[in-house]
PDB file of C-alpha atoms in Angstrom:
ATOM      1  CA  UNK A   1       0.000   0.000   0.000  1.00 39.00           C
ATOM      2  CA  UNK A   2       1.263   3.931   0.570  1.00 43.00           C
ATOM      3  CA  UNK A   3       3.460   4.958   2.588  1.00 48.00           C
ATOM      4  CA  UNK A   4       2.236   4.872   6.603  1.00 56.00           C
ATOM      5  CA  UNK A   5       2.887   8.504   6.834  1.00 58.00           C
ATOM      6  CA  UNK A   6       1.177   9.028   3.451  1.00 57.00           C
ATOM      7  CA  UNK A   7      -2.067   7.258   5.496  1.00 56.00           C
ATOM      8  CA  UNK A   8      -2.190   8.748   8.126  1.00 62.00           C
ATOM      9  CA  UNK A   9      -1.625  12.276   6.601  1.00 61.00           C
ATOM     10  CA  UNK A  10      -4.875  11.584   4.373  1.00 59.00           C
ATOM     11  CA  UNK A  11      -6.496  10.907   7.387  1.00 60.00           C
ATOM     12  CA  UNK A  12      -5.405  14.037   8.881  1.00 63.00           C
ATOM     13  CA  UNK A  13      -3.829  13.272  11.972  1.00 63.00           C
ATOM     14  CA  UNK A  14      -0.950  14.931  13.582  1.00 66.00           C
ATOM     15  CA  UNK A  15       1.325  12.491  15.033  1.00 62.00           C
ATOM     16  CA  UNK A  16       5.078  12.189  16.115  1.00 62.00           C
ATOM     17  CA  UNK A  17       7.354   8.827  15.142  1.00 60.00           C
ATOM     18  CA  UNK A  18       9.980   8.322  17.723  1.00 58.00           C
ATOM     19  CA  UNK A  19      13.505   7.788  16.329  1.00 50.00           C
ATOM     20  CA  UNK A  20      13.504   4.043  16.467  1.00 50.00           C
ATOM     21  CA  UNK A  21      10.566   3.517  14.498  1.00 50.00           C
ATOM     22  CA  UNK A  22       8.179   1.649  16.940  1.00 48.00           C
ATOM     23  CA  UNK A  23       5.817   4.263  18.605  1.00 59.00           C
ATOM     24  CA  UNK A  24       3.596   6.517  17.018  1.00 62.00           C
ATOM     25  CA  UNK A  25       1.926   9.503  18.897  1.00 63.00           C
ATOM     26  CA  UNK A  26      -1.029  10.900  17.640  1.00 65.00           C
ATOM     27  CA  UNK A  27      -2.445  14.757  18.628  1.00 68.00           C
ATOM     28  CA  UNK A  28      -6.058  15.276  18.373  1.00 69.00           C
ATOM     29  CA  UNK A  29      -8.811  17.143  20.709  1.00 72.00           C
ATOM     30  CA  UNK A  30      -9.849  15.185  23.653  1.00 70.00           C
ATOM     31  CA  UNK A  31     -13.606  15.925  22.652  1.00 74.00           C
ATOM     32  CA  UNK A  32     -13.503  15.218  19.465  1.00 74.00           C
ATOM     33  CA  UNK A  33     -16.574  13.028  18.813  1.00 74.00           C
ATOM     34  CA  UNK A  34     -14.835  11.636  15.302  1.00 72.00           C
ATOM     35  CA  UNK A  35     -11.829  10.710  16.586  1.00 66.00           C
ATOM     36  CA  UNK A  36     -12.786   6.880  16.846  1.00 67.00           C
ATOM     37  CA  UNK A  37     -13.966   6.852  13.231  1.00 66.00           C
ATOM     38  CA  UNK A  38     -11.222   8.092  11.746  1.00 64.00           C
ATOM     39  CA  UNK A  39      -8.769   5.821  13.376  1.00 62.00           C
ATOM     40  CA  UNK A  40     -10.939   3.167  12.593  1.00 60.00           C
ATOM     41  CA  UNK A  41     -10.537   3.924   8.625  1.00 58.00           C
ATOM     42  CA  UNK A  42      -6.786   4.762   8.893  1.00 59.00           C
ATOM     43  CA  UNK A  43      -6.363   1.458  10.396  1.00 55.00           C
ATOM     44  CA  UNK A  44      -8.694  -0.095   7.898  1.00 53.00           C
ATOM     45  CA  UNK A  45      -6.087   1.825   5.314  1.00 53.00           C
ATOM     46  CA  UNK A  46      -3.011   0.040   6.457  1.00 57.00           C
ATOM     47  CA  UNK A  47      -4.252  -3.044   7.895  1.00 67.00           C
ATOM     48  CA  UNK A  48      -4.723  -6.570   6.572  1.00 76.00           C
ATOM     49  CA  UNK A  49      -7.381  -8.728   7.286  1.00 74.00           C
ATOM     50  CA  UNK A  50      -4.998 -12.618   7.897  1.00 78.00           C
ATOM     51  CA  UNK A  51      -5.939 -15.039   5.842  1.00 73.00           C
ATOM     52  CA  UNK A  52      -5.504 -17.888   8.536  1.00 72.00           C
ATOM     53  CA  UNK A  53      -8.412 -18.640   9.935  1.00 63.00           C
ATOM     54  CA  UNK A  54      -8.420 -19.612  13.354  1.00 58.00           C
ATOM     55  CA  UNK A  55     -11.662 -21.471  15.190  1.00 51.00           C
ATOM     56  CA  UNK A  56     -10.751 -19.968  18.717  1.00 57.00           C
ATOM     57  CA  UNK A  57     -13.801 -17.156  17.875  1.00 55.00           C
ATOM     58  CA  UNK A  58     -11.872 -14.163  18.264  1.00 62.00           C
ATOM     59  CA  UNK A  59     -11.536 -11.266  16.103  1.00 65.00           C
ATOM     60  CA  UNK A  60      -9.424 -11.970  12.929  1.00 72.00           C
ATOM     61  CA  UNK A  61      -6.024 -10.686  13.457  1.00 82.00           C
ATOM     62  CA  UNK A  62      -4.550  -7.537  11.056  1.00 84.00           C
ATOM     63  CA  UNK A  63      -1.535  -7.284   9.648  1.00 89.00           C
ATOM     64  CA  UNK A  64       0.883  -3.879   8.394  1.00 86.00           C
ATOM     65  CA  UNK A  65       1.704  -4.286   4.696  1.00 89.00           C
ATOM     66  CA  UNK A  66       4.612  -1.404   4.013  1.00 85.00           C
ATOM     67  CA  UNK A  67       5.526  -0.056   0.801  1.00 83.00           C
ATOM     68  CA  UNK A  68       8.452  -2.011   0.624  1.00 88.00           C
ATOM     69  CA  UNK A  69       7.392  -5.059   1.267  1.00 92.00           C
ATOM     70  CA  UNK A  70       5.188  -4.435  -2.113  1.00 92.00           C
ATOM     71  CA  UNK A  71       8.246  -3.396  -3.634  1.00 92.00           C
ATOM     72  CA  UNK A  72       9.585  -7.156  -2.254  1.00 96.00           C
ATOM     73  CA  UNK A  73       6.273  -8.693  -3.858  1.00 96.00           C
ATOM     74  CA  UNK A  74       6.775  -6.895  -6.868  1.00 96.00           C
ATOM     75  CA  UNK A  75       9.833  -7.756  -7.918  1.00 96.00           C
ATOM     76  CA  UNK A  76      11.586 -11.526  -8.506  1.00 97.00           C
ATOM     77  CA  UNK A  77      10.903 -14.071  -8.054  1.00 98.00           C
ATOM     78  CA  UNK A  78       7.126 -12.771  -8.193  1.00 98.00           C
ATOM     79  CA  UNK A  79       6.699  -9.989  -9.887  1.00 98.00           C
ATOM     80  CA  UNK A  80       3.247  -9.167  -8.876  1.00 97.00           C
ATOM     81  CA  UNK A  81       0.448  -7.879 -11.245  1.00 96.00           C
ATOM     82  CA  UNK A  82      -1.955  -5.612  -9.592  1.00 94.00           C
ATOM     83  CA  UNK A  83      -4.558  -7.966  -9.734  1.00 94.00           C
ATOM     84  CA  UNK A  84      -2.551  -9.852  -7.887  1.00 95.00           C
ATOM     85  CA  UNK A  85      -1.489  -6.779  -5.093  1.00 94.00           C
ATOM     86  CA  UNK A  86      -5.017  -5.930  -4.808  1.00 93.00           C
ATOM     87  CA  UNK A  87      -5.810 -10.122  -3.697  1.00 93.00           C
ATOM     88  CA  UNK A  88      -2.522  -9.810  -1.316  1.00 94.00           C
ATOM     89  CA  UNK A  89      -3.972  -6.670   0.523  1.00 92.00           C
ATOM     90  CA  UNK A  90      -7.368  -8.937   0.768  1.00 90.00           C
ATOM     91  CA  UNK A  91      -9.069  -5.762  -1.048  1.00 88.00           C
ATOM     92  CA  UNK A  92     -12.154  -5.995  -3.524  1.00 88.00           C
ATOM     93  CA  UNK A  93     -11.488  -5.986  -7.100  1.00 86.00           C
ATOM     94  CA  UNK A  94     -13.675  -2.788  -7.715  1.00 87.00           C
ATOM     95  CA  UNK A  95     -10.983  -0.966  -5.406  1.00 85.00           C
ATOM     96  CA  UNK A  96      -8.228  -1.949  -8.224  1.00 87.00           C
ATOM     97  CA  UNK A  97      -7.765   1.224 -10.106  1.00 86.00           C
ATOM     98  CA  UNK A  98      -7.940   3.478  -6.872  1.00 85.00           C
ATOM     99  CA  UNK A  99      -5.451   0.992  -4.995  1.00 84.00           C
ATOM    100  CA  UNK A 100      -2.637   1.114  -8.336  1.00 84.00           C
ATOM    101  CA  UNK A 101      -3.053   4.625  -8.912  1.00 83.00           C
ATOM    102  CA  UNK A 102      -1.591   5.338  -4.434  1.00 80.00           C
ATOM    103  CA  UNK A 103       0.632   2.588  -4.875  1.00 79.00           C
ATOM    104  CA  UNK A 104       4.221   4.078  -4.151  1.00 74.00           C
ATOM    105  CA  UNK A 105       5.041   0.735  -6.589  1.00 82.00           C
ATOM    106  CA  UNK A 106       4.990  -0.674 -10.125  1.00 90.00           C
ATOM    107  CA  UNK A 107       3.058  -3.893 -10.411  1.00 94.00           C
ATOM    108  CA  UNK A 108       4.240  -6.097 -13.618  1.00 95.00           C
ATOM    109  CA  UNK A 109       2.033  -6.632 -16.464  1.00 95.00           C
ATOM    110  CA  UNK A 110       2.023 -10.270 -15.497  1.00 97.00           C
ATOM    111  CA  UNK A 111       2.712 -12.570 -12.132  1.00 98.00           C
ATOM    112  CA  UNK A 112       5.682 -15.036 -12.454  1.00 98.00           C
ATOM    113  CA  UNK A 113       4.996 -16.849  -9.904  1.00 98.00           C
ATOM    114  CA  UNK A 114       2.448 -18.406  -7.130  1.00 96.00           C
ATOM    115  CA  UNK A 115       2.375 -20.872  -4.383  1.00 97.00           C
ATOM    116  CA  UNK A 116       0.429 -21.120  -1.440  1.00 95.00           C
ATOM    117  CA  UNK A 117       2.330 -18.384   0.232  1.00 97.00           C
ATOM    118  CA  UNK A 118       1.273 -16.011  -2.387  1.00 96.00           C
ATOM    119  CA  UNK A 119      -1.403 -15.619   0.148  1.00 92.00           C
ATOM    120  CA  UNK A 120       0.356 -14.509   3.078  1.00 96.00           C
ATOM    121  CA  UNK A 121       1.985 -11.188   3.900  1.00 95.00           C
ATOM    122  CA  UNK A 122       5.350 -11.601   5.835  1.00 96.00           C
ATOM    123  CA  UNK A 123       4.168 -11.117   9.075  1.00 93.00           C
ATOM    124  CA  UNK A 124       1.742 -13.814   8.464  1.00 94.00           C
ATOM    125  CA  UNK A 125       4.604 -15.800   7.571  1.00 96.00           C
ATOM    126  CA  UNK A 126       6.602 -14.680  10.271  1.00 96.00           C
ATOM    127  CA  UNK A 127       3.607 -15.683  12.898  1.00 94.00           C
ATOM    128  CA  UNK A 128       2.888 -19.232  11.358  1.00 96.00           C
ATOM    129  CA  UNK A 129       6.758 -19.828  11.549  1.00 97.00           C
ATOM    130  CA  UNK A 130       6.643 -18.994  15.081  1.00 96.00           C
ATOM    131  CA  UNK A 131       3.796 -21.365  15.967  1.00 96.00           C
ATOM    132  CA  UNK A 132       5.546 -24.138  13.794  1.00 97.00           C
ATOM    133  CA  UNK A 133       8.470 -24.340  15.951  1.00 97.00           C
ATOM    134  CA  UNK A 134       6.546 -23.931  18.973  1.00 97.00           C
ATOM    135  CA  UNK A 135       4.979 -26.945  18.501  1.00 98.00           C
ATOM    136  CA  UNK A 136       7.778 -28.673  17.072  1.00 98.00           C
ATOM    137  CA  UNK A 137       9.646 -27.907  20.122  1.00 97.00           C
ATOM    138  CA  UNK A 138       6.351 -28.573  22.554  1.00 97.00           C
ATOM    139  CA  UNK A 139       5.746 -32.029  20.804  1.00 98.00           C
ATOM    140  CA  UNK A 140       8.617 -33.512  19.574  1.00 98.00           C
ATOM    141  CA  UNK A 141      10.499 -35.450  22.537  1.00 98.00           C
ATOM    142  CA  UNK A 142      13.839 -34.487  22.125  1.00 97.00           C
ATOM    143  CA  UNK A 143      15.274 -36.738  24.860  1.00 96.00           C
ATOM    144  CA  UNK A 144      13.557 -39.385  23.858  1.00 97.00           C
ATOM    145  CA  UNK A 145      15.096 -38.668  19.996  1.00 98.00           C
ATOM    146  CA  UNK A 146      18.488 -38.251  21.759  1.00 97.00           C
ATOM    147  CA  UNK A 147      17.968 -41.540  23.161  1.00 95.00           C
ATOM    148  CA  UNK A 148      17.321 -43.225  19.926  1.00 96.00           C
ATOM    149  CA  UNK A 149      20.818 -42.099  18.522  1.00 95.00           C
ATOM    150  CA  UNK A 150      22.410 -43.256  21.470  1.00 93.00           C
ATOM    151  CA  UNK A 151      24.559 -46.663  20.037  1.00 87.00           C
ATOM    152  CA  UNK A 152      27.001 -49.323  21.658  1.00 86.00           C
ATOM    153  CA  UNK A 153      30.712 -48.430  21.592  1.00 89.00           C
ATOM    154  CA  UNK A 154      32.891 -45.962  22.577  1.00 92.00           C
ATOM    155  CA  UNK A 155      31.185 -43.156  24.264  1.00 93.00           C
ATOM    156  CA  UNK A 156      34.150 -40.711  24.594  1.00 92.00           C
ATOM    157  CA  UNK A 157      34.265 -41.514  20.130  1.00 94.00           C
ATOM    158  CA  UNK A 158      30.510 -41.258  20.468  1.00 95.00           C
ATOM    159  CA  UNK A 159      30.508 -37.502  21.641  1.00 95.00           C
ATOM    160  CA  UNK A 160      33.497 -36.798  19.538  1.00 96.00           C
ATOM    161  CA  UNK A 161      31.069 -37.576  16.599  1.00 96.00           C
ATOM    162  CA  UNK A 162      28.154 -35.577  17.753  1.00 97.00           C
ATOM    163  CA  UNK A 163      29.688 -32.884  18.470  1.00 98.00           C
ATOM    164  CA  UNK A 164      31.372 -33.109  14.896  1.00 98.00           C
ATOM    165  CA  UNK A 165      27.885 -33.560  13.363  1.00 98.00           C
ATOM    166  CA  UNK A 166      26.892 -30.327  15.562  1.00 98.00           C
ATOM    167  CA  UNK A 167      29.743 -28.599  13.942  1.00 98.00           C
ATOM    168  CA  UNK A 168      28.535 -29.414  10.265  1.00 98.00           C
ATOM    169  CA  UNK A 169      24.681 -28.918  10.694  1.00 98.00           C
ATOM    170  CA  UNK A 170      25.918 -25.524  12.178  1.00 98.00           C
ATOM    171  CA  UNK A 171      28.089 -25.416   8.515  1.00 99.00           C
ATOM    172  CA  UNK A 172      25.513 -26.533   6.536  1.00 99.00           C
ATOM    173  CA  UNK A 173      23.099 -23.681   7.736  1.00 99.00           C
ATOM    174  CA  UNK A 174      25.388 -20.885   7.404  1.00 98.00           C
ATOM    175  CA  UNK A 175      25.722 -22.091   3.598  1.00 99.00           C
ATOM    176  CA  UNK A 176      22.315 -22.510   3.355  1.00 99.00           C
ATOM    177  CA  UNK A 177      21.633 -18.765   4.668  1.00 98.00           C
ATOM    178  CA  UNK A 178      24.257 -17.202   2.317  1.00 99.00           C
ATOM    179  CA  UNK A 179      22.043 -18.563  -0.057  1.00 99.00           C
ATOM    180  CA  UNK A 180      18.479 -18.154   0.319  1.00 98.00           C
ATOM    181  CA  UNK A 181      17.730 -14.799  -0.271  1.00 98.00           C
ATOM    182  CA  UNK A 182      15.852 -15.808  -3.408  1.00 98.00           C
ATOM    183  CA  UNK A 183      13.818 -18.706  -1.487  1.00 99.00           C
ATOM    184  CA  UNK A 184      12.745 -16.475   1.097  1.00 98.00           C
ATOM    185  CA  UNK A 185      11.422 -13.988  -1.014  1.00 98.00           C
ATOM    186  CA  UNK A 186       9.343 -16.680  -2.783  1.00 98.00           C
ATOM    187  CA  UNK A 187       7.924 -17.516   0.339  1.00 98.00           C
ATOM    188  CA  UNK A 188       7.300 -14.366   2.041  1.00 98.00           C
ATOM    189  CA  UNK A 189      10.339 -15.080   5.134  1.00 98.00           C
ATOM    190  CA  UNK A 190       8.335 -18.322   5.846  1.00 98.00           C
ATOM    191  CA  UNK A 191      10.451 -21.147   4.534  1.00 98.00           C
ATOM    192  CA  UNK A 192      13.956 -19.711   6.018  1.00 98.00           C
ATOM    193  CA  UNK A 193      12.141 -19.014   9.396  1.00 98.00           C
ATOM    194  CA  UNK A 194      10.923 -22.816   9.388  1.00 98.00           C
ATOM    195  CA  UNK A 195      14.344 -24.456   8.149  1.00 98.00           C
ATOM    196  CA  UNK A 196      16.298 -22.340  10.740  1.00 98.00           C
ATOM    197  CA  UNK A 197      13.932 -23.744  13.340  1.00 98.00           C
ATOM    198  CA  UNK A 198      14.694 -27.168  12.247  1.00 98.00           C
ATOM    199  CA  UNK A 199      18.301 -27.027  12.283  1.00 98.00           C
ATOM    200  CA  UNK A 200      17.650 -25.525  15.544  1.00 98.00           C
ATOM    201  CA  UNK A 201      15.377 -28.569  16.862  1.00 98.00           C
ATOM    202  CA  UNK A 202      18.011 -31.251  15.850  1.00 98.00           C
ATOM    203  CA  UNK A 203      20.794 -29.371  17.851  1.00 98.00           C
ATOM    204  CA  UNK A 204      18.754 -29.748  20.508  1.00 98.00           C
ATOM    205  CA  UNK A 205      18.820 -33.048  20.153  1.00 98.00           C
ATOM    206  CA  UNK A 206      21.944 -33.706  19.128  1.00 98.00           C
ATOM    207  CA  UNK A 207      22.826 -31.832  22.198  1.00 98.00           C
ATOM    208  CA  UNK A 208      20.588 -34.585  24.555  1.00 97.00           C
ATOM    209  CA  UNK A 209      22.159 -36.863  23.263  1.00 97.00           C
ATOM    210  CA  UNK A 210      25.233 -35.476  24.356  1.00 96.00           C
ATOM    211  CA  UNK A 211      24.037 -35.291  27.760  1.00 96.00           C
ATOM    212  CA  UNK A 212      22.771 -38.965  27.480  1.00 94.00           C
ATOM    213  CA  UNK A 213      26.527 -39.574  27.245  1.00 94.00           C
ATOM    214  CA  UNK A 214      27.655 -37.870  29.971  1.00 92.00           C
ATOM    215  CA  UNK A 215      25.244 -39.347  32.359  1.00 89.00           C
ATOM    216  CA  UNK A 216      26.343 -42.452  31.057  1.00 82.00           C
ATOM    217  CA  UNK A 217      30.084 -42.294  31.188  1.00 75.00           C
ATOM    218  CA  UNK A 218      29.473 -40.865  35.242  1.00 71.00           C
ATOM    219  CA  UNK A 219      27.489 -44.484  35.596  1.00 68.00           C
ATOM    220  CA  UNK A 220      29.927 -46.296  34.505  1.00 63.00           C
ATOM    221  CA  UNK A 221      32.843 -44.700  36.520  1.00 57.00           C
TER     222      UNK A 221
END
């Protein structure tokens, strides 16, 4: 969409943005009796409606689209239309030509690519990551993983090698990182988010199983 302060200045609110970015003040009458209706469209303005529905009853949850995440959306891998940016900022198809002409970007002719995250703005993304890994980390057992690498042998070669195989998942996802710019712009910050919680869920483990070790070598002392 605009820019926020482009908004909010249609709106015609004074406000002040403190230097880091993450408080807005606004100044307006303490009487005034539209005060609550214009905030309501302002927010309405820069606010997404999320597309995952939830069956817990409450109210659907909004979500800040910024200009340059439209510039993200807009350019590769994606290369949004504006049919396409007006279905991203969940708006109705009538609303096209009045939605292109305040964009602060320049939709393409044609969209190179979809998937199902073509759906979801980055916070969204961000959000769904986060409730991934919680319940990857809430219902995966990582001791009882641990316990299933645990083998017979050595145990001082046995930590040796899982600490090795720490040191090259840790390898691996630097590598990975330094090259997934593209694949996280494809999918919106989601699929980096989720692998990085992986990698972070099998340390974990790896990192049980280490303990398992320990406890085991002070047994058998």
């Amino acid at each position: 969409m605009t820019s926020l302060e482009s908004v909010i200045q249609k709106h015609a609110f004074s406000y002040h943005c403190y230097a880091d970015d993450t408080q807005l003040y606004f100044s307006f009458p303490p009487d005034d009796p539209t005060v609550a209706a214009r905030i309501s469209a302002c927010l309405s303005d820069i606010l997404v409606e999320s597309a995952l529905k939830v069956s817990d009853f409450h109210q659907a949850k909004r979500y800040l689209v910024t200009s340059d995440e439209l510039q993200r959306r807009c350019s590769l891998p994606e290369s949004y239309s504006a049919n396409t940016i007006v279905a991203y900022l969940r708006k109705a198809k009538g609303q096209k030509k009045k939605i292109i002409e305040e964009l602060e970007v320049k939709p393409s002719k044609r969209t190179k690519l979809t998937s199902q995250c073509s759906k979801l703005c980055e916070d969204e993304c961000r959000d769904l990551a986060g409730d991934i890994m919680y319940l990857a980390t809430k219902f995966i057992p990582q001791k009882k993983v641990a316990e299933a690498l645990l083998e017979e042998g050595n145990v001082n070669e046995a930590m040796f090698k899982t600490e090795d195989c720490r040191k090259t998942m840790k390898a691996l996802q630097e590598a990975l990182e330094n090259n997934w710019e593209t694949f996280g712009l494809a999918t919106h910050g989601l699929g980096p988010a989720v692998i990085k919680g992986t990698f972070t869920i099998i340390d974990a483990c790896l990192k049980e199983k280490i303990r398992a070790l320990k406890s085991k070598v002070s047994k058998d002392e």
